[in-house]
mmCIF file of C-alpha atoms and ligand atoms in Angstrom:
data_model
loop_
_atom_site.group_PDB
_atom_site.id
_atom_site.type_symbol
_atom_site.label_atom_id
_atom_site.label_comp_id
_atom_site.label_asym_id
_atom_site.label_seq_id
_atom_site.Cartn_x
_atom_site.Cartn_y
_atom_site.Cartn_z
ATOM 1 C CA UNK A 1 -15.864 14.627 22.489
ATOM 2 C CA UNK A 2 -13.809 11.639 23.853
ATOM 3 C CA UNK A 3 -10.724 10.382 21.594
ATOM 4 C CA UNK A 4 -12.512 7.094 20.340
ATOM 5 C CA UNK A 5 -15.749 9.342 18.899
ATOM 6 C CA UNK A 6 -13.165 12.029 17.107
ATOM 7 C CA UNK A 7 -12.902 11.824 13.617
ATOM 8 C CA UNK A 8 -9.287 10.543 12.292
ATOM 9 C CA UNK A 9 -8.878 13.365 9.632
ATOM 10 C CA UNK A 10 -10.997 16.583 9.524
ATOM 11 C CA UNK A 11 -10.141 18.819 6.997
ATOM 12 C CA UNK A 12 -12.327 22.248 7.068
ATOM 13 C CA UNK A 13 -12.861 25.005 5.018
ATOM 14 C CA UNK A 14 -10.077 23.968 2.235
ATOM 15 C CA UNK A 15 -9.577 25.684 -0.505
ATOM 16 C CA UNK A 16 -6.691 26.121 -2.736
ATOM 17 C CA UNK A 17 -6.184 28.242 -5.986
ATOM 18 C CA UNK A 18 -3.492 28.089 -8.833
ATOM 19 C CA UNK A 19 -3.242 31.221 -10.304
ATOM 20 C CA UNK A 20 -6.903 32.362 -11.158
ATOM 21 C CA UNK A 21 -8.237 28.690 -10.710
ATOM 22 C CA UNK A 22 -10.293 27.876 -7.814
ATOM 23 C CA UNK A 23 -9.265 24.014 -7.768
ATOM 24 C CA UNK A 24 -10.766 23.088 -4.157
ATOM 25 C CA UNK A 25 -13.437 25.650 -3.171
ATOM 26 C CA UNK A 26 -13.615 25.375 0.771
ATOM 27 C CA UNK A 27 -14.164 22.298 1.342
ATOM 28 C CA UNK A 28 -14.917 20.016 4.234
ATOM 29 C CA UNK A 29 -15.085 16.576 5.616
ATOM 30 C CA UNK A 30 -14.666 14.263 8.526
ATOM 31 C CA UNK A 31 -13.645 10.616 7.873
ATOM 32 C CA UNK A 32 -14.242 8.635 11.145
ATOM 33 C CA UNK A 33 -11.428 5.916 12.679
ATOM 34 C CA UNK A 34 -12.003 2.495 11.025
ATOM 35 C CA UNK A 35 -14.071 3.500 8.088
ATOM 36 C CA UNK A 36 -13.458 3.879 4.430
ATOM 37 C CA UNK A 37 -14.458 7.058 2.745
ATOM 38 C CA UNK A 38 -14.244 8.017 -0.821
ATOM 39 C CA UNK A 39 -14.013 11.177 -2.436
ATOM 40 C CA UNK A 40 -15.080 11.676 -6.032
ATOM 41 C CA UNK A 41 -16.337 13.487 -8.529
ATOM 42 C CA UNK A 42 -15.606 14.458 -12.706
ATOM 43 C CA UNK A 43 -12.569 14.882 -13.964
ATOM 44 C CA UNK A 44 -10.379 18.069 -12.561
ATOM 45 C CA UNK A 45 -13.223 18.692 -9.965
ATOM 46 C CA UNK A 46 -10.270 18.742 -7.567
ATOM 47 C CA UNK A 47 -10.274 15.565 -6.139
ATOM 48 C CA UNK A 48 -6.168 14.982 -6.096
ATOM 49 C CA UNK A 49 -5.467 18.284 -5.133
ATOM 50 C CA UNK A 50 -7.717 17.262 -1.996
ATOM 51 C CA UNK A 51 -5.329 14.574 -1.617
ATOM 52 C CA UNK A 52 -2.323 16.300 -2.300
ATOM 53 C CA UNK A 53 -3.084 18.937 0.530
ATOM 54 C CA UNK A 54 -3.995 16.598 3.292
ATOM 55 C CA UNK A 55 -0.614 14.807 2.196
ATOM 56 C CA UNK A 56 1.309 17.992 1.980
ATOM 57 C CA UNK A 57 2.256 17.518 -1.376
ATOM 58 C CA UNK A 58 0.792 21.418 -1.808
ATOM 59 C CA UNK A 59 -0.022 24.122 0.910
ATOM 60 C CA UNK A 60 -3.948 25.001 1.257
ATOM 61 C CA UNK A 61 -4.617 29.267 0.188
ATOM 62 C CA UNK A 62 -7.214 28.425 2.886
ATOM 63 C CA UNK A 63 -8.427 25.721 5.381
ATOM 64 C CA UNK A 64 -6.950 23.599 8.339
ATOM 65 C CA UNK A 65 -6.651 19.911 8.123
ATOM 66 C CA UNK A 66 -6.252 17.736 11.536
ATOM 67 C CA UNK A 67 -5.345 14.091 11.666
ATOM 68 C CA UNK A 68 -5.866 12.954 15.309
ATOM 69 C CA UNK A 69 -7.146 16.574 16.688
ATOM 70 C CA UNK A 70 -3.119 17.744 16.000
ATOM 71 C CA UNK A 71 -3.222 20.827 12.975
ATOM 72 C CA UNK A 72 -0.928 19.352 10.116
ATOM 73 C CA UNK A 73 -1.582 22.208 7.698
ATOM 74 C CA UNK A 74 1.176 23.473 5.867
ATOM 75 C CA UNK A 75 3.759 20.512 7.643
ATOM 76 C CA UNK A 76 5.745 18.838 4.556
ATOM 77 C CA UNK A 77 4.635 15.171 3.612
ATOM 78 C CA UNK A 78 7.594 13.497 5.718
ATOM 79 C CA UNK A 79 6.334 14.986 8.845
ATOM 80 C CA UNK A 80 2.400 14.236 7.761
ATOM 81 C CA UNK A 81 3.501 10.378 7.081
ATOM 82 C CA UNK A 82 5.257 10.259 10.658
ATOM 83 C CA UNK A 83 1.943 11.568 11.930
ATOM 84 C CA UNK A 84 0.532 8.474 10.938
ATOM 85 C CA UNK A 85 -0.722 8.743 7.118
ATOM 86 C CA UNK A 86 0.613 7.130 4.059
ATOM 87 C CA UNK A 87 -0.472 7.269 0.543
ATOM 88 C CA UNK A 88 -0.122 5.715 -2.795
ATOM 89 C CA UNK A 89 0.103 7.002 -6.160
ATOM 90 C CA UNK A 90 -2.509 6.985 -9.266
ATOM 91 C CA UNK A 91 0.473 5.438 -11.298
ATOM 92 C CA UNK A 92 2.523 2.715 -9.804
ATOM 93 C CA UNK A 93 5.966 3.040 -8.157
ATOM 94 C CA UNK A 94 7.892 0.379 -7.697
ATOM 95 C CA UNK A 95 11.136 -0.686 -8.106
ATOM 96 C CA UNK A 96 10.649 -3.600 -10.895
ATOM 97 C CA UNK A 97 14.555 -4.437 -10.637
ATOM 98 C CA UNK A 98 14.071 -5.163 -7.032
ATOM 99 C CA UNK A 99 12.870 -8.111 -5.580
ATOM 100 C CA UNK A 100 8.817 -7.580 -3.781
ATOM 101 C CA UNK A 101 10.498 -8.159 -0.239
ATOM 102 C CA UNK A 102 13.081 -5.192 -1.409
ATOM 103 C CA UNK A 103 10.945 -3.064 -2.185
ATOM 104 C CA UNK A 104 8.339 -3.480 0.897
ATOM 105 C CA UNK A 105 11.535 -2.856 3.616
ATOM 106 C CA UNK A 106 11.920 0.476 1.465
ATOM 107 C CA UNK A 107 8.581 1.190 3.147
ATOM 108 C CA UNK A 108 10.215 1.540 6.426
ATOM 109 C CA UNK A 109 12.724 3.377 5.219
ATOM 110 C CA UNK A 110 12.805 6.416 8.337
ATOM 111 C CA UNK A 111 13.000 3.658 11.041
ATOM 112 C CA UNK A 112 16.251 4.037 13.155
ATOM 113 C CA UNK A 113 18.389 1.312 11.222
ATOM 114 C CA UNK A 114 18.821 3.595 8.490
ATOM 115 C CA UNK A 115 20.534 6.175 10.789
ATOM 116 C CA UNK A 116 23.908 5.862 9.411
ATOM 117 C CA UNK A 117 25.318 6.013 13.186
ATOM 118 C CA UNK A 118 22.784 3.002 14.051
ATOM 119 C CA UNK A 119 23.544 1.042 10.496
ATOM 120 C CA UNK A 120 27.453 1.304 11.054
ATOM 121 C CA UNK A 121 27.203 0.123 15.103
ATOM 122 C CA UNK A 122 24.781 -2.409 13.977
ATOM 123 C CA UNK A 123 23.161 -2.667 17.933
ATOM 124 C CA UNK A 124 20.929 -5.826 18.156
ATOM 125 C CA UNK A 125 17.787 -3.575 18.502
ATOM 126 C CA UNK A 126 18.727 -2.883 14.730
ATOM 127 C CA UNK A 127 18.546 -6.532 13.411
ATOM 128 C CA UNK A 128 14.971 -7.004 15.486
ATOM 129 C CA UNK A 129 14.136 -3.915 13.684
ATOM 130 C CA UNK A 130 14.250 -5.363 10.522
ATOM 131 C CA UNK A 131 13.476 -8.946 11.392
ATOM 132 C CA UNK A 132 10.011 -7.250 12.327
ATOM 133 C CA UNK A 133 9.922 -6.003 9.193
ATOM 134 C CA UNK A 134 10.525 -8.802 7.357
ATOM 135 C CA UNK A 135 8.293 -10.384 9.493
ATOM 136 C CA UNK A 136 5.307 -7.483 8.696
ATOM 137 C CA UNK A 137 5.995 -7.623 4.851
ATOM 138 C CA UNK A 138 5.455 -11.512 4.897
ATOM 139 C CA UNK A 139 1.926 -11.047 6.921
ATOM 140 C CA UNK A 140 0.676 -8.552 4.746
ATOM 141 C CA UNK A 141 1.677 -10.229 1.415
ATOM 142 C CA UNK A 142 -0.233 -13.164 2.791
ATOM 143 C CA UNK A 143 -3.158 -11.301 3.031
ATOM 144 C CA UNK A 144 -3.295 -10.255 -0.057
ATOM 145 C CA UNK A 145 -2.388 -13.732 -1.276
ATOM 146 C CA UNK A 146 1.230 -12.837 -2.542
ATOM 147 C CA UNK A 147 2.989 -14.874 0.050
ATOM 148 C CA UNK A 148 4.482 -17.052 -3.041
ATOM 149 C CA UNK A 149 6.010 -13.835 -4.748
ATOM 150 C CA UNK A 150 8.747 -12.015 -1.619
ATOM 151 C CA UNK A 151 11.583 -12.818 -3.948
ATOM 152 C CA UNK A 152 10.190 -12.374 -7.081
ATOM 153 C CA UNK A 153 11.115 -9.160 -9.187
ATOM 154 C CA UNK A 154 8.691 -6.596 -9.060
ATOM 155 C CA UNK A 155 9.270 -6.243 -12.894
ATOM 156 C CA UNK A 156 8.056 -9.941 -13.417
ATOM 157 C CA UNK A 157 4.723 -9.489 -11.301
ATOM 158 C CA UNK A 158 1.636 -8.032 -13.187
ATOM 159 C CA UNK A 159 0.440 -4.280 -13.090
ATOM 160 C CA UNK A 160 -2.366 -5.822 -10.636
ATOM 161 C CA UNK A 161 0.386 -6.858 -8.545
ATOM 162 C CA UNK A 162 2.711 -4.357 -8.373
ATOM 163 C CA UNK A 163 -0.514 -2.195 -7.337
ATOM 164 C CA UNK A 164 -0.860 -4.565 -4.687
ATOM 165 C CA UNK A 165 3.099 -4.441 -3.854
ATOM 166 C CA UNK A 166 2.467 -0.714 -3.693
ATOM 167 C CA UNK A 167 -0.525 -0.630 -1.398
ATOM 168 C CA UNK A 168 1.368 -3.276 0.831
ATOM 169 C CA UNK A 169 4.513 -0.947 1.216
ATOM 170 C CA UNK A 170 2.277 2.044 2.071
ATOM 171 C CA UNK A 171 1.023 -0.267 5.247
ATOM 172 C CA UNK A 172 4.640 -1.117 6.588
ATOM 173 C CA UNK A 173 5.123 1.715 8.058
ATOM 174 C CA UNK A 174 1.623 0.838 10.560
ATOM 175 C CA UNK A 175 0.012 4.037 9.146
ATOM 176 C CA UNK A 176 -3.598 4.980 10.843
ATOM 177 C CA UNK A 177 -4.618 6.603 7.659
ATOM 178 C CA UNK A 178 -3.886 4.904 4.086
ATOM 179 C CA UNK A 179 -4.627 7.330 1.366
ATOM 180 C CA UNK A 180 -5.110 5.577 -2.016
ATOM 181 C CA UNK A 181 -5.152 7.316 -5.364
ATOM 182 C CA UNK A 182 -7.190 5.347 -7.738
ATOM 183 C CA UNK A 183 -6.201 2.149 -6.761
ATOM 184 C CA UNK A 184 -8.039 -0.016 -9.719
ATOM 185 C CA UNK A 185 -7.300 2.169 -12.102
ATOM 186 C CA UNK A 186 -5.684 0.097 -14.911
ATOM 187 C CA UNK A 187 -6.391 -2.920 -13.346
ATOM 188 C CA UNK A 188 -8.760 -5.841 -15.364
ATOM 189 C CA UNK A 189 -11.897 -6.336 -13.824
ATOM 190 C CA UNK A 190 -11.517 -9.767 -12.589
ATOM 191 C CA UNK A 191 -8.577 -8.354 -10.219
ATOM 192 C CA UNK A 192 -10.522 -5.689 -8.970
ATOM 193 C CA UNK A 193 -12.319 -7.506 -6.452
ATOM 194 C CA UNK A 194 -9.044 -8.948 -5.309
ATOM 195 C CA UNK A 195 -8.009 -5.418 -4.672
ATOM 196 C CA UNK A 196 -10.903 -4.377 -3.051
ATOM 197 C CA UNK A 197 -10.936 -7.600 -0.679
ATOM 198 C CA UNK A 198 -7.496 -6.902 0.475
ATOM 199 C CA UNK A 199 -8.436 -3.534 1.429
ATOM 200 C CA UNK A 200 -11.686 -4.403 3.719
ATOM 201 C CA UNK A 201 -9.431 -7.253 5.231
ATOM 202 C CA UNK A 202 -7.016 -4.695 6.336
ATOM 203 C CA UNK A 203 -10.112 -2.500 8.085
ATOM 204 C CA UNK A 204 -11.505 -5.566 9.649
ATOM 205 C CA UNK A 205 -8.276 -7.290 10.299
ATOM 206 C CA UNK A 206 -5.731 -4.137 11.465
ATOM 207 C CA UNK A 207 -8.303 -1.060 11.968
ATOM 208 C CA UNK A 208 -6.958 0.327 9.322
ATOM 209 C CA UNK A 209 -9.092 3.682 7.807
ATOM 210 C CA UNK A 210 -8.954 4.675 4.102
ATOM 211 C CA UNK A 211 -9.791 8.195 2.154
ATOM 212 C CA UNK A 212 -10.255 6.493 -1.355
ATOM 213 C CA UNK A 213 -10.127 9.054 -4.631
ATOM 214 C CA UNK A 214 -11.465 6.880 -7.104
ATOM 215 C CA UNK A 215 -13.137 7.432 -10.484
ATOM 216 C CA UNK A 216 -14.675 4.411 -10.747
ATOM 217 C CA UNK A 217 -17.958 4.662 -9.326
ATOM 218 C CA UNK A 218 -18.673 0.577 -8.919
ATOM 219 C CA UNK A 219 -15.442 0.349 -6.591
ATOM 220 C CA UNK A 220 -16.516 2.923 -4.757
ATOM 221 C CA UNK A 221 -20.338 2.212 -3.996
ATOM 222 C CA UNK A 222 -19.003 -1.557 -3.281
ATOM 223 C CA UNK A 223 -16.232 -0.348 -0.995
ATOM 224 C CA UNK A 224 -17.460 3.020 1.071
ATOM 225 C CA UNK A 225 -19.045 3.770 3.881
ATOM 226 C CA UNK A 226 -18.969 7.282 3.353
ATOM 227 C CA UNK A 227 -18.449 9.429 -0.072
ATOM 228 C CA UNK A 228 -18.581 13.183 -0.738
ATOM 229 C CA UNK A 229 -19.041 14.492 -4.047
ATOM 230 C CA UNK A 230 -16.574 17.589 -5.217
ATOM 231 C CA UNK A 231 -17.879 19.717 -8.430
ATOM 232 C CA UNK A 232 -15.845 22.758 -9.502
ATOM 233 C CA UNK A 233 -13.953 22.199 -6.101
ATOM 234 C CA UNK A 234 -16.465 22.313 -4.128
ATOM 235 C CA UNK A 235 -18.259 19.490 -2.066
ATOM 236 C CA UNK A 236 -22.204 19.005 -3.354
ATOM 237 C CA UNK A 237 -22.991 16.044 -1.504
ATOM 238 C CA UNK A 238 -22.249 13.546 1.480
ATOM 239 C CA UNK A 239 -23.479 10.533 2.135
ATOM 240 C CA UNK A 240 -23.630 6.678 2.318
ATOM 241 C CA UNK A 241 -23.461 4.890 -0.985
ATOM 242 C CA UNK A 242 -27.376 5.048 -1.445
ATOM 243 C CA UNK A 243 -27.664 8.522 -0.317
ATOM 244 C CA UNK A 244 -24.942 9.991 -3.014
ATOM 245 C CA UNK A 245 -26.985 7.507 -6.067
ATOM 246 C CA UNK A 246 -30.615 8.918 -4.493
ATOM 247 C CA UNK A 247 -29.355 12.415 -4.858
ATOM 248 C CA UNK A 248 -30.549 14.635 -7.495
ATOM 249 C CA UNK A 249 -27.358 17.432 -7.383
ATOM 250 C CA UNK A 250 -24.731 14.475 -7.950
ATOM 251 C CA UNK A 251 -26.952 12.561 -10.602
ATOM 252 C CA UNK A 252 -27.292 15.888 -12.655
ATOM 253 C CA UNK A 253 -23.558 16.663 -12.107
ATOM 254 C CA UNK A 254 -21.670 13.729 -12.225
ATOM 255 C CA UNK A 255 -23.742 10.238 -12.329
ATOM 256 C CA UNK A 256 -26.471 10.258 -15.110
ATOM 257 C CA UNK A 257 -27.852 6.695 -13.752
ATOM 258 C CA UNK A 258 -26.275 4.803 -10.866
ATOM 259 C CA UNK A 259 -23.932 1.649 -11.130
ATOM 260 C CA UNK A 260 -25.459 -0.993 -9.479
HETATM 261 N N1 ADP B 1 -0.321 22.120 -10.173
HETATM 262 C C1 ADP B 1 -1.372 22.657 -10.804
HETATM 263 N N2 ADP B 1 -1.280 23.869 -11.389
HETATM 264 C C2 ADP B 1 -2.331 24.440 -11.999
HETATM 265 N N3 ADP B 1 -3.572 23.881 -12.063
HETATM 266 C C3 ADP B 1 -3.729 22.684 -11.495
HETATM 267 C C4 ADP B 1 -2.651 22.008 -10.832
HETATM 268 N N4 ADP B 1 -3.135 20.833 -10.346
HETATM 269 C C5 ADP B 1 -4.421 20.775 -10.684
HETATM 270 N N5 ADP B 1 -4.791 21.880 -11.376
HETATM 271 C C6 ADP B 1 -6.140 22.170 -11.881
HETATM 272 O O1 ADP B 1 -7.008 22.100 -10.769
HETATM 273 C C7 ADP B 1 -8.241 21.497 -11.138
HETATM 274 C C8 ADP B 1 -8.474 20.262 -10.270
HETATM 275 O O2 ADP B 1 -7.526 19.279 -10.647
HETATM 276 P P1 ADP B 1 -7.422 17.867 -9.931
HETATM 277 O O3 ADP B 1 -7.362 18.069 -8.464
HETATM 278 O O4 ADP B 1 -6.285 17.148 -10.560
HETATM 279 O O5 ADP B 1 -8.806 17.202 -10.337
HETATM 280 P P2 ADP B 1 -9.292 15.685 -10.305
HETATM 281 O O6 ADP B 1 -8.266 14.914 -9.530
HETATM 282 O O7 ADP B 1 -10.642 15.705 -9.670
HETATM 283 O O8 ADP B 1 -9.369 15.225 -11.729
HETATM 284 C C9 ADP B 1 -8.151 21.189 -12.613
HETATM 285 O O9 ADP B 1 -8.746 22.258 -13.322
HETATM 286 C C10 ADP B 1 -6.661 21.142 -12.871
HETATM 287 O O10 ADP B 1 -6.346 21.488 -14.180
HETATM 288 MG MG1 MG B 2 -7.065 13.325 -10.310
#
């Protein structure tokens, strides 16, 4: 297998129990560079923990995961996101007394100008340092058509937006893998699309790849290329979009009738 045909993330066998409860039942997936995969299934099928073990937000009972062929199982989350993964969260984290430019260079936080050595000497490969960054943060907020807002407070933008501000800051650090945690949730309808949008431009635009836990099905048939299907922790079904709405095992556990 050459390195452009190897899946980005391949997690295998994972399984993970609290206590008596089997919450991810060994489970396994590849999601393949450049493509956007979703994960869902009913409520407390297991779907975050998934997320919070490939992030290394818990440790697996059972199960490897790889990102890039290297075996991150077990490594805490700083080390995962230096590997090349970031994530958001299901509720929205940003700093709404700082301004959106503010909170986006927080997003590059582990980069060498924050050495206290590097920030006291102040060496001009410190200030290009974080003129890229400025630079980065004003790209990507154009993208997502926010270009108006880098000194706005994050307090005075709307939930949509501060989503958006969130999902930008996960990208500054030029992650491979972006890991989004219900990323409409919350959000009115009419924005959705906007959200959705920004996150196909940034696969088409910056090769960026996705694992999407989402529980709205309608974002994720638009968005996916790929989707597995997790019941009682474990996975039921794989597929493309029409696949997982064609299949009898997810419509019986999870669907009833398909969104359009
Ligand atoms: N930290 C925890 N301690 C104990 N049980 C947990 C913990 N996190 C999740 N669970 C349980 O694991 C199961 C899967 O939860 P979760 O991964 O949050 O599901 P989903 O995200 O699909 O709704 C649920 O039964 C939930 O109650
Ligand atoms: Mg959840």
């Amino acid at each position: 297998m050459n390195a452009s045909s190897a899946p980005l993330l391949q997690i295998q066998e994972l399984t993970k129990d609290f206590g008596g409860l089997r919450a991810v039942d060994h489970c396994s997936f590849e999601i393949p560079q450049g493509s956007i995969f979703g994960l869902i299934g009913p409520n407390g099928s297991g779907k975050t923990t998934v997320f919070n073990l490939v992030t290394g937000f818990l440790e697996p009972t059972k199960g490897r995961v790889f990102f890039k062929g290297h075996d991150i199982t077990g490594m805490p989350p700083h080390r995962i996101a230096r590997y090349g993964i970031a994530r958001t969260f299901q509720l929205v984290r940003t700093f709404n007394r700082m301004t959106v430019m503010d909170n986006l260079l927080l997003g590059v936080q582990h980069q060498r100008g924050e050495n206290l050595l590097w920030g006291i000497l102040q060496p001009p490969s410190v200030h290009q340092e974080e003129r890229q960054a400025i630079e980065r943060a004003r790209e990507l907020l154009s993208i997502v058509g926010l270009g108006h807002a880098v000194n706005e407070y994050c307090g005075n933008l709307s939930y949509a937006e501060q989503k958006m501000v969130e999902l930008t800051r996960a990208l500054m650090s030029d992650p491979q893998l972006v890991m989004l945690d219900e990323p409409t949730s919350g959000i009115n309808p009419t924005l959705v699309n906007r959200i959705l949008d920004y996150i196909r431009r940034l696969r088409q635009e910056q090769g960026k790849t996705f694992l999407v836990v989402e529980h709205d099905m309608r974002v994720i048939m638009n968005l996916c290329d790929r989707i597995a299907v997790l019941d009682y922790g474990q996975k039921i079904a794989e597929g493309t979009p029409a696949e997982i709405c064609a299949n009898a095992a997810v419509i019986d556990a999870y669907l009833g009738a398909c969104v359009a």
